[in-house]
Amino acid sequence: MRTKPFVRTLEFLWQEGHTGHATEEEAEEEALQMIEVYRKFAVEEAAIPVIVGRKSKLETFAGAVRTYTIEAMMGDRKALQAGTSHNLGQNFSRAFNTQFLDSQGEQQYIWQTSWAISTRMVGGIIMTHGDDMGLMLPPRLAPIQVVIIPIWKTDAEKETVLAAATSVHDQLKKEGVRTKVDASEQKTPGWKFNFWEMKGVPLRIEIGPRDVANKTVVVSRRDIPGKSGKMFGISMDPSQLHSFVIAKLQEVQDNLFNIAVSFRDSNIEDVSSFEDLKAAIAAGKWARGPWAGSDADEARIKEETGATIRCFPFEQPSHSGRCFMTQNAAKEVAIFAKSY
């Protein structure tokens, strides 16, 4: 079968959970709690702005009463269902005769949930933040947050530069920063710059003989290409360098999130008719509008545009109150998009 690594594969690595509850209310609370856990991880750790909401009936997990989802916009503007949480009701417990003794000693069917994220979250991070140079990893997830590139020409310079690079590495590592020194001699500094940019390391520290003499370093940000992202004359003093690096890592984290938010919001079109939706989807964007259509209406949209209802967002925007497809009264807004 054709597969997309990290997005839709034959074998998944899952973080998955299943719970059983005594009441419907407890199961619903669990399902909502877990979609919030996934939202928080996506936003705060992966710097991926996600829209949290409820799936439509056609998109609900088979056998579930309700499915909740976090939907993210990738760099190609397709939607990625990055995590789901399902309230399964008693559908599976009745099918498999899974019961418990309640407080009155009576046999009752349990109320169940299931929830999961998978390796597609890795794909989501790659496709949300990556650029033509390669990966761009959020500092909170990056296995290497800072790479140090020592630069020298002579053996005498090598000794002093490597000593300074090792000292800076040890200082940052002691303070909990995930740091690596690339002291390999087979490649040029320029090659190393490109290599670690491709790997997505958030910050690069360059140390040459002149920097050692001045007790300073050069710091480059992965999220701001070229000279704009370079900062010169940063003090090697342990306390000053550490506070500077921590501040810059947070700036990179925040900037990646804000860039993704801006990209997503600029590619969502509010629609008031089926023609509007078709135009938005044809342009590669997401469409958002009030919805009171039938399953058949939803299926028609999928057939004619390739887009599906991604979710009914928990945070509902204001709307006209009339379904863009049927002109019937609509209580909520839905988001449509092509997806992985």
GROMACS .gro file of C-alpha atoms in nm:
model
  340
    1MET     CA    1   0.000   0.000   0.000
    2ARG     CA    2   0.106   0.357  -0.056
    3THR     CA    3   0.206   0.527   0.267
    4LYS     CA    4   0.306   0.873   0.386
    5PRO     CA    5   0.577   0.844   0.652
    6PHE     CA    6   0.466   0.986   0.988
    7VAL     CA    7   0.121   1.073   0.852
    8ARG     CA    8  -0.058   0.763   0.726
    9THR     CA    9   0.143   0.445   0.765
   10LEU     CA   10   0.069   0.075   0.797
   11GLU     CA   11   0.228   0.048   1.141
   12PHE     CA   12   0.169   0.318   1.397
   13LEU     CA   13   0.334   0.402   1.726
   14TRP     CA   14   0.044   0.520   1.938
   15GLN     CA   15  -0.003   0.695   2.268
   16GLU     CA   16  -0.342   0.545   2.333
   17GLY     CA   17  -0.579   0.504   2.624
   18HIS     CA   18  -0.906   0.330   2.703
   19THR     CA   19  -1.117   0.394   3.012
   20GLY     CA   20  -1.432   0.256   3.164
   21HIS     CA   21  -1.674   0.459   3.378
   22ALA     CA   22  -1.980   0.414   3.592
   23THR     CA   23  -2.175   0.702   3.436
   24GLU     CA   24  -2.219   0.878   3.105
   25GLU     CA   25  -2.113   1.206   3.265
   26GLU     CA   26  -1.782   1.061   3.383
   27ALA     CA   27  -1.706   0.926   3.037
   28GLU     CA   28  -1.782   1.261   2.875
   29GLU     CA   29  -1.561   1.439   3.127
   30GLU     CA   30  -1.275   1.200   3.050
   31ALA     CA   31  -1.311   1.242   2.673
   32LEU     CA   32  -1.305   1.621   2.705
   33GLN     CA   33  -1.015   1.612   2.949
   34MET     CA   34  -0.800   1.412   2.707
   35ILE     CA   35  -0.866   1.631   2.405
   36GLU     CA   36  -0.757   1.923   2.623
   37VAL     CA   37  -0.435   1.734   2.711
   38TYR     CA   38  -0.366   1.693   2.339
   39ARG     CA   39  -0.449   2.057   2.267
   40LYS     CA   40  -0.214   2.173   2.539
   41PHE     CA   41   0.070   1.953   2.412
   42ALA     CA   42   0.024   2.068   2.052
   43VAL     CA   43   0.015   2.437   2.145
   44GLU     CA   44   0.262   2.459   2.432
   45GLU     CA   45   0.520   2.198   2.333
   46ALA     CA   46   0.491   2.149   1.955
   47ALA     CA   47   0.400   2.515   1.883
   48ILE     CA   48   0.118   2.394   1.657
   49PRO     CA   49  -0.199   2.605   1.674
   50VAL     CA   50  -0.486   2.360   1.664
   51ILE     CA   51  -0.861   2.406   1.642
   52VAL     CA   52  -1.041   2.192   1.898
   53GLY     CA   53  -1.388   2.070   1.821
   54ARG     CA   54  -1.642   1.796   1.770
   55LYS     CA   55  -1.655   1.579   1.461
   56SER     CA   56  -1.967   1.560   1.246
   57LYS     CA   57  -2.178   1.245   1.250
   58LEU     CA   58  -2.019   1.120   0.926
   59GLU     CA   59  -1.668   1.184   1.057
   60THR     CA   60  -1.727   1.040   1.404
   61PHE     CA   61  -1.525   0.730   1.492
   62ALA     CA   62  -1.723   0.414   1.410
   63GLY     CA   63  -1.911   0.304   1.720
   64ALA     CA   64  -1.853   0.628   1.912
   65VAL     CA   65  -2.123   0.858   2.044
   66ARG     CA   66  -1.902   1.164   1.997
   67THR     CA   67  -1.553   1.223   1.862
   68TYR     CA   68  -1.345   1.524   1.960
   69THR     CA   69  -1.044   1.634   1.757
   70ILE     CA   70  -0.756   1.877   1.731
   71GLU     CA   71  -0.716   1.997   1.371
   72ALA     CA   72  -0.396   2.160   1.246
   73MET     CA   73  -0.315   2.334   0.919
   74MET     CA   74  -0.001   2.204   0.750
   75GLY     CA   75   0.235   2.404   0.532
   76ASP     CA   76   0.049   2.292   0.219
   77ARG     CA   77  -0.277   2.410   0.385
   78LYS     CA   78  -0.419   2.059   0.418
   79ALA     CA   79  -0.574   1.970   0.753
   80LEU     CA   80  -0.417   1.715   0.983
   81GLN     CA   81  -0.625   1.539   1.245
   82ALA     CA   82  -0.349   1.552   1.506
   83GLY     CA   83  -0.528   1.382   1.794
   84THR     CA   84  -0.870   1.243   1.883
   85SER     CA   85  -1.074   1.154   2.187
   86HIS     CA   86  -1.390   0.944   2.168
   87ASN     CA   87  -1.687   0.907   2.398
   88LEU     CA   88  -1.790   0.551   2.314
   89GLY     CA   89  -2.099   0.547   2.533
   90GLN     CA   90  -2.213   0.190   2.600
   91ASN     CA   91  -2.190   0.074   2.239
   92PHE     CA   92  -1.885  -0.145   2.289
   93SER     CA   93  -1.969  -0.260   2.640
   94ARG     CA   94  -2.305  -0.389   2.517
   95ALA     CA   95  -2.143  -0.555   2.216
   96PHE     CA   96  -1.883  -0.730   2.433
   97ASN     CA   97  -2.099  -0.766   2.746
   98THR     CA   98  -1.861  -0.563   2.965
   99GLN     CA   99  -2.037  -0.495   3.293
  100PHE     CA  100  -1.969  -0.388   3.651
  101LEU     CA  101  -2.149  -0.402   3.984
  102ASP     CA  102  -2.289  -0.060   4.077
  103SER     CA  103  -2.327   0.073   4.433
  104GLN     CA  104  -2.663  -0.105   4.463
  105GLY     CA  105  -2.508  -0.436   4.363
  106GLU     CA  106  -2.673  -0.431   4.021
  107GLN     CA  107  -2.500  -0.530   3.696
  108GLN     CA  108  -2.456  -0.231   3.463
  109TYR     CA  109  -2.284  -0.181   3.129
  110ILE     CA  110  -1.978   0.044   3.154
  111TRP     CA  111  -1.944   0.376   2.976
  112GLN     CA  112  -1.622   0.387   2.775
  113THR     CA  113  -1.376   0.628   2.616
  114SER     CA  114  -1.072   0.592   2.395
  115TRP     CA  115  -0.819   0.852   2.289
  116ALA     CA  116  -0.488   0.867   2.105
  117ILE     CA  117  -0.219   1.058   1.927
  118SER     CA  118   0.034   0.881   1.706
  119THR     CA  119   0.348   0.927   1.500
  120ARG     CA  120   0.147   1.161   1.277
  121MET     CA  121   0.218   1.427   1.542
  122VAL     CA  122   0.581   1.399   1.429
  123GLY     CA  123   0.461   1.457   1.073
  124GLY     CA  124   0.258   1.753   1.195
  125ILE     CA  125   0.563   1.916   1.353
  126ILE     CA  126   0.765   1.866   1.034
  127MET     CA  127   0.495   2.003   0.804
  128THR     CA  128   0.392   2.293   1.026
  129HIS     CA  129   0.736   2.441   1.088
  130GLY     CA  130   0.970   2.302   0.820
  131ASP     CA  131   1.096   2.514   0.532
  132ASP     CA  132   1.307   2.466   0.218
  133MET     CA  133   1.619   2.437   0.434
  134GLY     CA  134   1.483   2.141   0.629
  135LEU     CA  135   1.342   2.086   0.976
  136MET     CA  136   1.263   2.366   1.218
  137LEU     CA  137   1.206   2.222   1.563
  138PRO     CA  138   1.032   2.397   1.854
  139PRO     CA  139   1.294   2.440   2.130
  140ARG     CA  140   1.082   2.256   2.387
  141LEU     CA  141   1.089   1.942   2.172
  142ALA     CA  142   1.429   1.974   2.003
  143PRO     CA  143   1.668   1.698   2.120
  144ILE     CA  144   1.951   1.947   2.061
  145GLN     CA  145   1.851   2.303   2.147
  146VAL     CA  146   2.191   2.464   2.088
  147VAL     CA  147   2.473   2.346   1.863
  148ILE     CA  148   2.818   2.501   1.909
  149ILE     CA  149   3.042   2.533   1.604
  150PRO     CA  150   3.409   2.605   1.684
  151ILE     CA  151   3.600   2.774   1.400
  152TRP     CA  152   3.980   2.771   1.363
  153LYS     CA  153   4.257   2.764   1.102
  154THR     CA  154   4.577   2.685   1.292
  155ASP     CA  155   4.655   2.430   1.563
  156ALA     CA  156   4.709   2.709   1.815
  157GLU     CA  157   4.367   2.854   1.735
  158LYS     CA  158   4.214   2.509   1.752
  159GLU     CA  159   4.330   2.455   2.109
  160THR     CA  160   4.194   2.783   2.245
  161VAL     CA  161   3.873   2.775   2.043
  162LEU     CA  162   3.790   2.416   2.142
  163ALA     CA  163   3.859   2.498   2.507
  164ALA     CA  164   3.617   2.792   2.488
  165ALA     CA  165   3.354   2.585   2.304
  166THR     CA  166   3.378   2.308   2.563
  167SER     CA  167   3.347   2.560   2.844
  168VAL     CA  168   3.034   2.716   2.690
  169HIS     CA  169   2.887   2.369   2.632
  170ASP     CA  170   2.948   2.264   2.991
  171GLN     CA  171   2.798   2.588   3.125
  172LEU     CA  172   2.478   2.552   2.925
  173LYS     CA  173   2.444   2.179   2.985
  174LYS     CA  174   2.482   2.238   3.360
  175GLU     CA  175   2.183   2.474   3.341
  176GLY     CA  176   1.970   2.216   3.162
  177VAL     CA  177   2.012   2.334   2.801
  178ARG     CA  178   2.043   2.044   2.555
  179THR     CA  179   2.371   2.132   2.387
  180LYS     CA  180   2.617   1.973   2.143
  181VAL     CA  181   2.964   2.074   2.020
  182ASP     CA  182   3.041   1.983   1.657
  183ALA     CA  183   3.420   1.968   1.665
  184SER     CA  184   3.454   1.732   1.368
  185GLU     CA  185   3.737   1.821   1.131
  186GLN     CA  186   3.611   1.651   0.814
  187LYS     CA  187   3.366   1.928   0.723
  188THR     CA  188   3.391   2.306   0.690
  189PRO     CA  189   3.208   2.542   0.926
  190GLY     CA  190   2.975   2.640   0.639
  191TRP     CA  191   2.885   2.276   0.581
  192LYS     CA  192   2.813   2.235   0.952
  193PHE     CA  193   2.591   2.545   0.951
  194ASN     CA  194   2.379   2.397   0.673
  195PHE     CA  195   2.374   2.051   0.829
  196TRP     CA  196   2.244   2.165   1.167
  197GLU     CA  197   1.998   2.404   1.004
  198MET     CA  198   1.861   2.107   0.811
  199LYS     CA  199   1.831   1.917   1.141
  200GLY     CA  200   1.623   2.204   1.280
  201VAL     CA  201   1.838   2.296   1.582
  202PRO     CA  202   1.684   2.620   1.721
  203LEU     CA  203   2.009   2.805   1.807
  204ARG     CA  204   2.365   2.791   1.676
  205ILE     CA  205   2.664   2.935   1.862
  206GLU     CA  206   2.975   3.016   1.661
  207ILE     CA  207   3.311   3.061   1.834
  208GLY     CA  208   3.627   3.170   1.651
  209PRO     CA  209   3.966   3.304   1.764
  210ARG     CA  210   3.843   3.665   1.766
  211ASP     CA  211   3.541   3.566   1.975
  212VAL     CA  212   3.770   3.393   2.226
  213ALA     CA  213   3.986   3.706   2.251
  214ASN     CA  214   3.679   3.923   2.308
  215LYS     CA  215   3.514   3.666   2.539
  216THR     CA  216   3.205   3.673   2.320
  217VAL     CA  217   3.014   3.441   2.085
  218VAL     CA  218   2.792   3.473   1.780
  219VAL     CA  219   2.438   3.332   1.811
  220SER     CA  220   2.216   3.245   1.512
  221ARG     CA  221   1.843   3.164   1.519
  222ARG     CA  222   1.706   2.890   1.297
  223ASP     CA  223   1.367   3.060   1.264
  224ILE     CA  224   1.514   3.384   1.120
  225PRO     CA  225   1.728   3.306   0.814
  226GLY     CA  226   2.040   3.494   0.711
  227LYS     CA  227   2.201   3.792   0.879
  228SER     CA  228   1.873   3.900   1.036
  229GLY     CA  229   1.890   3.602   1.267
  230LYS     CA  230   2.254   3.655   1.371
  231MET     CA  231   2.350   3.824   1.698
  232PHE     CA  232   2.711   3.930   1.750
  233GLY     CA  233   2.915   4.009   2.058
  234ILE     CA  234   2.716   3.800   2.306
  235SER     CA  235   2.910   3.769   2.632
  236MET     CA  236   3.062   3.434   2.727
  237ASP     CA  237   3.005   3.514   3.094
  238PRO     CA  238   2.818   3.205   3.219
  239SER     CA  239   2.526   3.384   3.382
  240GLN     CA  240   2.480   3.630   3.096
  241LEU     CA  241   2.508   3.368   2.822
  242HIS     CA  242   2.271   3.129   2.995
  243SER     CA  243   1.999   3.392   3.047
  244PHE     CA  244   2.045   3.511   2.687
  245VAL     CA  245   2.012   3.157   2.546
  246ILE     CA  246   1.705   3.077   2.758
  247ALA     CA  247   1.538   3.400   2.645
  248LYS     CA  248   1.615   3.332   2.279
  249LEU     CA  249   1.488   2.974   2.297
  250GLN     CA  250   1.157   3.107   2.432
  251GLU     CA  251   1.148   3.369   2.155
  252VAL     CA  252   1.198   3.097   1.892
  253GLN     CA  253   0.923   2.886   2.050
  254ASP     CA  254   0.681   3.180   2.054
  255ASN     CA  255   0.776   3.292   1.703
  256LEU     CA  256   0.717   2.950   1.550
  257PHE     CA  257   0.373   2.940   1.709
  258ASN     CA  258   0.284   3.294   1.600
  259ILE     CA  259   0.398   3.232   1.242
  260ALA     CA  260   0.182   2.919   1.229
  261VAL     CA  261  -0.119   3.106   1.373
  262SER     CA  262  -0.081   3.384   1.117
  263PHE     CA  263  -0.047   3.135   0.831
  264ARG     CA  264  -0.353   2.940   0.943
  265ASP     CA  265  -0.576   3.240   1.003
  266SER     CA  266  -0.487   3.396   0.668
  267ASN     CA  267  -0.592   3.076   0.494
  268ILE     CA  268  -0.939   3.031   0.644
  269GLU     CA  269  -1.225   3.182   0.444
  270ASP     CA  270  -1.565   3.259   0.592
  271VAL     CA  271  -1.830   3.144   0.345
  272SER     CA  272  -2.199   3.219   0.302
  273SER     CA  273  -2.281   2.992   0.007
  274PHE     CA  274  -2.182   2.662  -0.150
  275GLU     CA  275  -2.017   2.857  -0.431
  276ASP     CA  276  -1.806   3.042  -0.174
  277LEU     CA  277  -1.700   2.711  -0.023
  278LYS     CA  278  -1.606   2.561  -0.358
  279ALA     CA  279  -1.398   2.867  -0.441
  280ALA     CA  280  -1.217   2.857  -0.106
  281ILE     CA  281  -1.139   2.486  -0.133
  282ALA     CA  282  -1.028   2.524  -0.496
  283ALA     CA  283  -0.785   2.794  -0.378
  284GLY     CA  284  -0.639   2.546  -0.128
  285LYS     CA  285  -0.788   2.716   0.177
  286TRP     CA  286  -1.014   2.609   0.463
  287ALA     CA  287  -1.378   2.717   0.456
  288ARG     CA  288  -1.575   2.818   0.765
  289GLY     CA  289  -1.946   2.879   0.778
  290PRO     CA  290  -2.275   2.814   0.960
  291TRP     CA  291  -2.395   2.459   0.908
  292ALA     CA  292  -2.729   2.282   0.939
  293GLY     CA  293  -2.695   2.050   0.643
  294SER     CA  294  -2.786   1.683   0.627
  295ASP     CA  295  -2.550   1.388   0.595
  296ALA     CA  296  -2.635   1.391   0.224
  297ASP     CA  297  -2.534   1.760   0.198
  298GLU     CA  298  -2.208   1.683   0.373
  299ALA     CA  299  -2.143   1.388   0.142
  300ARG     CA  300  -2.213   1.609  -0.162
  301ILE     CA  301  -1.953   1.861  -0.050
  302LYS     CA  302  -1.699   1.583  -0.010
  303GLU     CA  303  -1.781   1.439  -0.351
  304GLU     CA  304  -1.767   1.773  -0.535
  305THR     CA  305  -1.473   1.938  -0.356
  306GLY     CA  306  -1.279   1.667  -0.172
  307ALA     CA  307  -1.328   1.860   0.152
  308THR     CA  308  -1.479   1.724   0.472
  309ILE     CA  309  -1.606   1.879   0.791
  310ARG     CA  310  -1.295   1.890   1.007
  311CYS     CA  311  -1.487   1.989   1.318
  312PHE     CA  312  -1.743   2.210   1.486
  313PRO     CA  313  -1.503   2.429   1.689
  314PHE     CA  314  -1.552   2.458   2.063
  315GLU     CA  315  -1.480   2.829   2.023
  316GLN     CA  316  -1.762   2.928   1.792
  317PRO     CA  317  -1.725   3.252   1.591
  318SER     CA  318  -2.025   3.476   1.532
  319HIS     CA  319  -2.225   3.383   1.224
  320SER     CA  320  -2.531   3.472   1.019
  321GLY     CA  321  -2.747   3.203   1.173
  322ARG     CA  322  -2.833   3.058   0.830
  323CYS     CA  323  -2.667   2.746   0.688
  324PHE     CA  324  -2.463   2.841   0.382
  325MET     CA  325  -2.574   2.521   0.208
  326THR     CA  326  -2.947   2.500   0.287
  327GLN     CA  327  -3.034   2.846   0.428
  328ASN     CA  328  -3.197   2.668   0.723
  329ALA     CA  329  -3.140   2.798   1.075
  330ALA     CA  330  -2.790   2.702   1.192
  331LYS     CA  331  -2.679   2.681   1.553
  332GLU     CA  332  -2.307   2.636   1.490
  333VAL     CA  333  -2.021   2.691   1.250
  334ALA     CA  334  -1.828   2.410   1.083
  335ILE     CA  335  -1.483   2.408   0.927
  336PHE     CA  336  -1.429   2.231   0.593
  337ALA     CA  337  -1.092   2.139   0.441
  338LYS     CA  338  -0.906   1.881   0.242
  339SER     CA  339  -0.704   1.663   0.476
  340TYR     CA  340  -0.439   1.397   0.510
   0.00000   0.00000   0.00000
